Structure formats: C-alpha cells, structure tokens
Amino acid sequence: MFSLRDTLANRPLPKGYNKGMGILVLCGNRPVSITCLRNSSCPESFVVHFKSVIPIDSWVDKCINQSLIAMQRLFAKGNIAVLRGTTEDLSDDPNTQSLQDLYIGAQGNTKDVDTLIGYQNYVGYDDVIIYIVKKITMAPTALGDSPDGTTIEQINGAAVIAKDDPWVIPHEIGHILGLPHIYYDPKRLMFPTSSEARWTNWEIDPLVLSTDEYLDMKNSGITKSC
Ligand SMILES: [Zn+2]
C-alpha cells in the first residue's frame, strides 16, 4: 500500500522544510493523488516547487491549487504521485521586477531566463520548478511552447502565466518528463493548443495521457520510485 510518509522519508526533503511544517506544506490541502495511489504497491513520485515573480494573491493561489489537483489526479492514473514542494513569493525582490514580462530568446536563452533560474531556494536535485510570471514574450524563432507556458531547457523547469486553465502547468511538466506534442486529439494533455473548451469542465471531463506516455514519464529519470 502506498504510504506518503514512507515515500517522503525515502527521498530528500526540500531545503528549508522541517517536519514541524507538516505534510500539508509538501502536498497541499487536497493531496488527491494519495487516495488514487493507495492501492499501488510502488508508485513513482516527483516534487514540484512554485516560485512566483508576481504577488501570490488569491487568484494566483487558485491557479496553482487547481493545476496541482488536476495534475495529481491525472498523473495518479499512471501511478505517478505529484508531491508539492515549496511555494515562494519572489515579488518583493527588486531583481525579479524585470522578469514579470519574461523574454525568451531564439535558443530559449536570455538574460531574463538566466536570472530566473538563479532562484532555486529549497529545490532538491531532480525536483521540478514552475516559475509564475505575468507575461511571456518569445522571439519569433524561440524554441518555446506558447505565451501561456514554456519549458526552460537548462533545468527541470518551466515558466507559466497565471491562467484559468489548470492544464498549462501539467502540460509543461509533461514536456519536462519527456513528452512531445500530440497533434491529433484535443482531449490529450500534450495537444499543443489551449482552449476554453479544454478547461471549463476540467474536473468532470479531464484531459488524458496514454499508457505509453505514462511509461515515458516514468523513464524520464526525474520521477523516483517509492
Ligand atoms: Zn507544449
């Protein structure tokens, strides 16, 4: 039987975390995947941290939580537990002001990206980082995904905007875990285009991943076994 406590005990906890902070700090208020994974003998897991250069108000908080729940449910269907790491508000740091409108250059590289990925407090080896910005502007030939979100090649990370679409973050993490786009079915997580129809009923009609995609994610080297 899957035990969250045992899983956490077997992997390095995020820097800055101590047991007194409780399990909710790591997993969020609704660790929905835990219920789904209870019957799994040995699920894979990874930790995701959120770092925001815009103030984490109730809207940003809602976007993070919805994305996490959607992702925990979807990934749990493939025996992958998504563990919440730390959430850091970087908006008071004057050096992050220019990163709110993040510019991605031709090769995915810019001074903005270099500065952004310098913020890795509390992030453990192989952990995933989601940076939340106000706007993403990409050079015409940039290798990025979309103005809603794009992976950052240098790290296990992505930059996203806060948006009422809980699939943007799971989609980018799908890329981080090695998945390419799927172009023929808008019901698939890795379909490249976001649309309102995809997210309005996200709870009752969630996007899907295939058996092969789950396998590729688990072979990415980023998830860890129990
Ligand atoms: Zn994509």
XYZ file of C-alpha atoms and ligand atoms in Angstrom:
227
model
C 0.000 0.000 0.000
C 1.261 3.452 -0.879
C 2.352 5.486 2.110
C 3.009 9.180 1.634
C 5.046 9.289 4.824
C 7.265 6.393 3.747
C 7.725 7.891 0.310
C 8.748 11.215 1.775
C 11.024 9.509 4.268
C 12.899 7.837 1.421
C 13.714 10.967 -0.512
C 15.480 14.198 0.352
C 13.028 16.793 1.589
C 13.167 20.282 0.091
C 15.728 22.549 1.706
C 14.084 24.786 4.263
C 11.426 22.222 5.091
C 11.203 20.812 8.587
C 8.790 18.259 9.950
C 7.089 20.854 12.107
C 5.742 22.447 8.927
C 3.515 19.410 8.442
C 2.715 17.296 5.470
C 0.257 19.837 4.041
C 3.149 22.174 3.224
C 4.513 19.458 0.960
C 1.348 18.160 -0.570
C -1.224 20.929 -0.495
C -4.630 20.892 1.100
C -6.045 18.197 -1.147
C -3.464 15.535 -1.898
C -5.972 13.807 -4.158
C -3.416 11.503 -5.700
C -2.871 9.866 -2.357
C -6.317 8.260 -2.421
C -5.856 7.083 -6.012
C -2.411 5.698 -5.258
C -3.318 3.871 -2.083
C -3.680 0.560 -3.886
C -0.455 0.928 -5.789
C 2.448 -1.077 -4.416
C 5.208 1.211 -5.647
C 4.275 4.468 -7.366
C 6.817 6.851 -8.825
C 6.858 10.396 -7.475
C 8.390 13.798 -8.037
C 8.368 17.110 -6.179
C 7.208 20.339 -7.799
C 8.040 23.792 -6.404
C 6.260 27.016 -7.312
C 8.112 30.329 -7.477
C 6.209 33.451 -8.419
C 7.674 36.777 -9.528
C 4.183 38.268 -9.316
C 2.498 38.592 -5.898
C 0.747 35.375 -4.839
C -2.745 36.767 -4.334
C -5.912 34.672 -4.124
C -6.064 34.413 -7.941
C -2.527 33.090 -8.323
C -3.092 30.799 -5.356
C -6.231 29.399 -7.013
C -4.392 28.823 -10.296
C -1.627 26.912 -8.524
C -4.028 24.796 -6.471
C -6.317 23.912 -9.396
C -3.359 22.967 -11.571
C -1.924 20.820 -8.816
C -5.196 18.983 -8.234
C -5.732 18.395 -11.972
C -2.164 17.128 -12.287
C -2.284 14.929 -9.171
C -5.460 13.237 -10.415
C -4.238 12.730 -13.980
C -0.740 11.555 -13.105
C -2.058 9.263 -10.351
C -3.885 7.276 -13.035
C -0.426 6.240 -14.242
C 0.861 5.546 -10.711
C 2.807 8.805 -10.504
C 2.466 10.843 -7.298
C 2.895 14.599 -7.582
C 4.278 15.957 -4.308
C 4.049 19.638 -3.611
C 7.327 21.257 -2.651
C 7.677 24.838 -1.548
C 5.800 27.888 -2.773
C 7.868 31.064 -2.807
C 6.695 34.626 -3.478
C 9.628 36.432 -5.114
C 7.729 39.595 -5.940
C 9.387 41.641 -3.182
C 12.824 41.007 -4.641
C 13.692 44.073 -6.780
C 15.732 41.870 -9.131
C 12.586 39.997 -10.179
C 10.672 43.082 -11.350
C 12.080 42.908 -14.870
C 11.227 39.198 -15.035
C 7.481 39.741 -14.772
C 7.425 40.174 -18.553
C 9.756 37.305 -19.331
C 11.594 37.458 -22.627
C 12.613 34.161 -24.224
C 15.223 34.441 -26.968
C 15.880 32.460 -30.115
C 17.541 29.490 -28.441
C 15.355 29.659 -25.334
C 18.132 31.664 -23.708
C 18.114 35.233 -22.466
C 19.423 37.280 -19.592
C 15.877 37.025 -18.175
C 15.983 33.231 -18.237
C 19.465 33.178 -16.715
C 18.319 35.434 -13.879
C 15.100 33.492 -13.322
C 16.742 30.103 -12.996
C 19.092 31.540 -10.400
C 16.172 31.341 -7.994
C 16.380 27.774 -6.741
C 15.982 28.074 -2.980
C 14.731 24.884 -1.317
C 14.869 22.938 -4.615
C 16.323 19.456 -4.362
C 18.131 17.505 -7.048
C 15.698 16.396 -9.788
C 12.859 18.485 -8.347
C 10.709 20.373 -10.826
C 10.294 24.175 -10.652
C 7.350 26.155 -12.020
C 8.061 29.889 -12.287
C 4.977 32.093 -12.481
C 5.316 35.335 -14.426
C 2.908 37.992 -15.668
C 3.638 37.665 -19.371
C 5.837 35.571 -21.650
C 7.215 37.190 -24.787
C 9.057 34.972 -27.192
C 11.415 35.817 -30.026
C 9.887 34.768 -33.390
C 12.284 31.858 -33.638
C 12.206 30.932 -29.951
C 12.064 27.253 -29.135
C 9.359 27.871 -26.547
C 5.925 26.300 -26.277
C 3.379 29.139 -26.099
C 2.794 32.518 -24.432
C 0.908 30.602 -21.708
C 3.845 28.494 -20.689
C 7.151 27.159 -21.872
C 9.794 24.811 -20.590
C 13.236 26.078 -19.639
C 15.739 23.717 -21.189
C 18.592 24.354 -18.749
C 16.702 22.947 -15.739
C 13.721 20.723 -14.865
C 11.546 23.781 -15.043
C 9.025 25.887 -16.899
C 7.704 29.421 -16.883
C 3.934 29.902 -16.981
C 1.437 32.713 -16.632
C -1.348 32.514 -14.045
C -4.323 31.480 -16.143
C -7.766 29.981 -15.588
C -6.600 26.811 -17.317
C -5.446 24.091 -14.932
C -3.786 22.130 -17.767
C -0.999 24.559 -18.650
C 1.257 23.502 -15.769
C 0.605 19.733 -16.185
C 1.291 20.138 -19.940
C 4.635 21.833 -19.331
C 5.557 19.221 -16.739
C 4.637 16.587 -19.332
C 7.350 18.127 -21.540
C 9.801 18.205 -18.618
C 9.109 14.485 -18.148
C 9.985 13.873 -21.778
C 6.656 14.002 -23.637
C 6.343 15.536 -27.111
C 3.203 17.118 -28.543
C 0.245 15.050 -29.739
C -1.438 16.857 -32.628
C -4.476 14.753 -33.464
C -6.614 14.783 -30.317
C -7.550 17.855 -28.252
C -8.510 15.588 -25.346
C -4.876 14.656 -24.820
C -2.782 16.623 -22.320
C 0.013 17.040 -24.835
C -2.207 18.594 -27.540
C -0.413 21.900 -28.028
C -3.273 24.393 -28.130
C -5.086 25.617 -25.059
C -8.795 26.365 -25.473
C -11.577 27.251 -23.104
C -13.418 24.055 -24.027
C -10.492 22.105 -22.592
C -10.564 23.669 -19.178
C -14.126 24.677 -18.276
C -15.059 21.117 -17.304
C -11.632 20.099 -16.095
C -12.988 18.211 -13.074
C -15.709 16.150 -14.755
C -14.069 15.824 -18.177
C -10.302 15.826 -17.622
C -7.645 15.563 -20.299
C -5.900 12.223 -20.711
C -2.479 10.623 -21.089
C -1.820 7.299 -22.834
C -0.221 4.212 -21.307
C 2.898 4.853 -23.384
C 3.078 8.440 -22.167
C 2.912 7.341 -18.537
C 5.718 4.895 -19.250
C 7.866 7.599 -20.871
C 7.304 9.898 -17.883
C 8.423 7.190 -15.502
C 11.507 6.535 -17.665
C 12.475 10.216 -17.723
C 14.855 9.839 -14.808
C 13.057 12.625 -12.952
C 10.463 10.554 -11.118
C 11.707 8.414 -8.253
C 10.337 5.070 -7.186
C 8.997 4.509 -3.686
Zn 3.674 22.016 -25.389
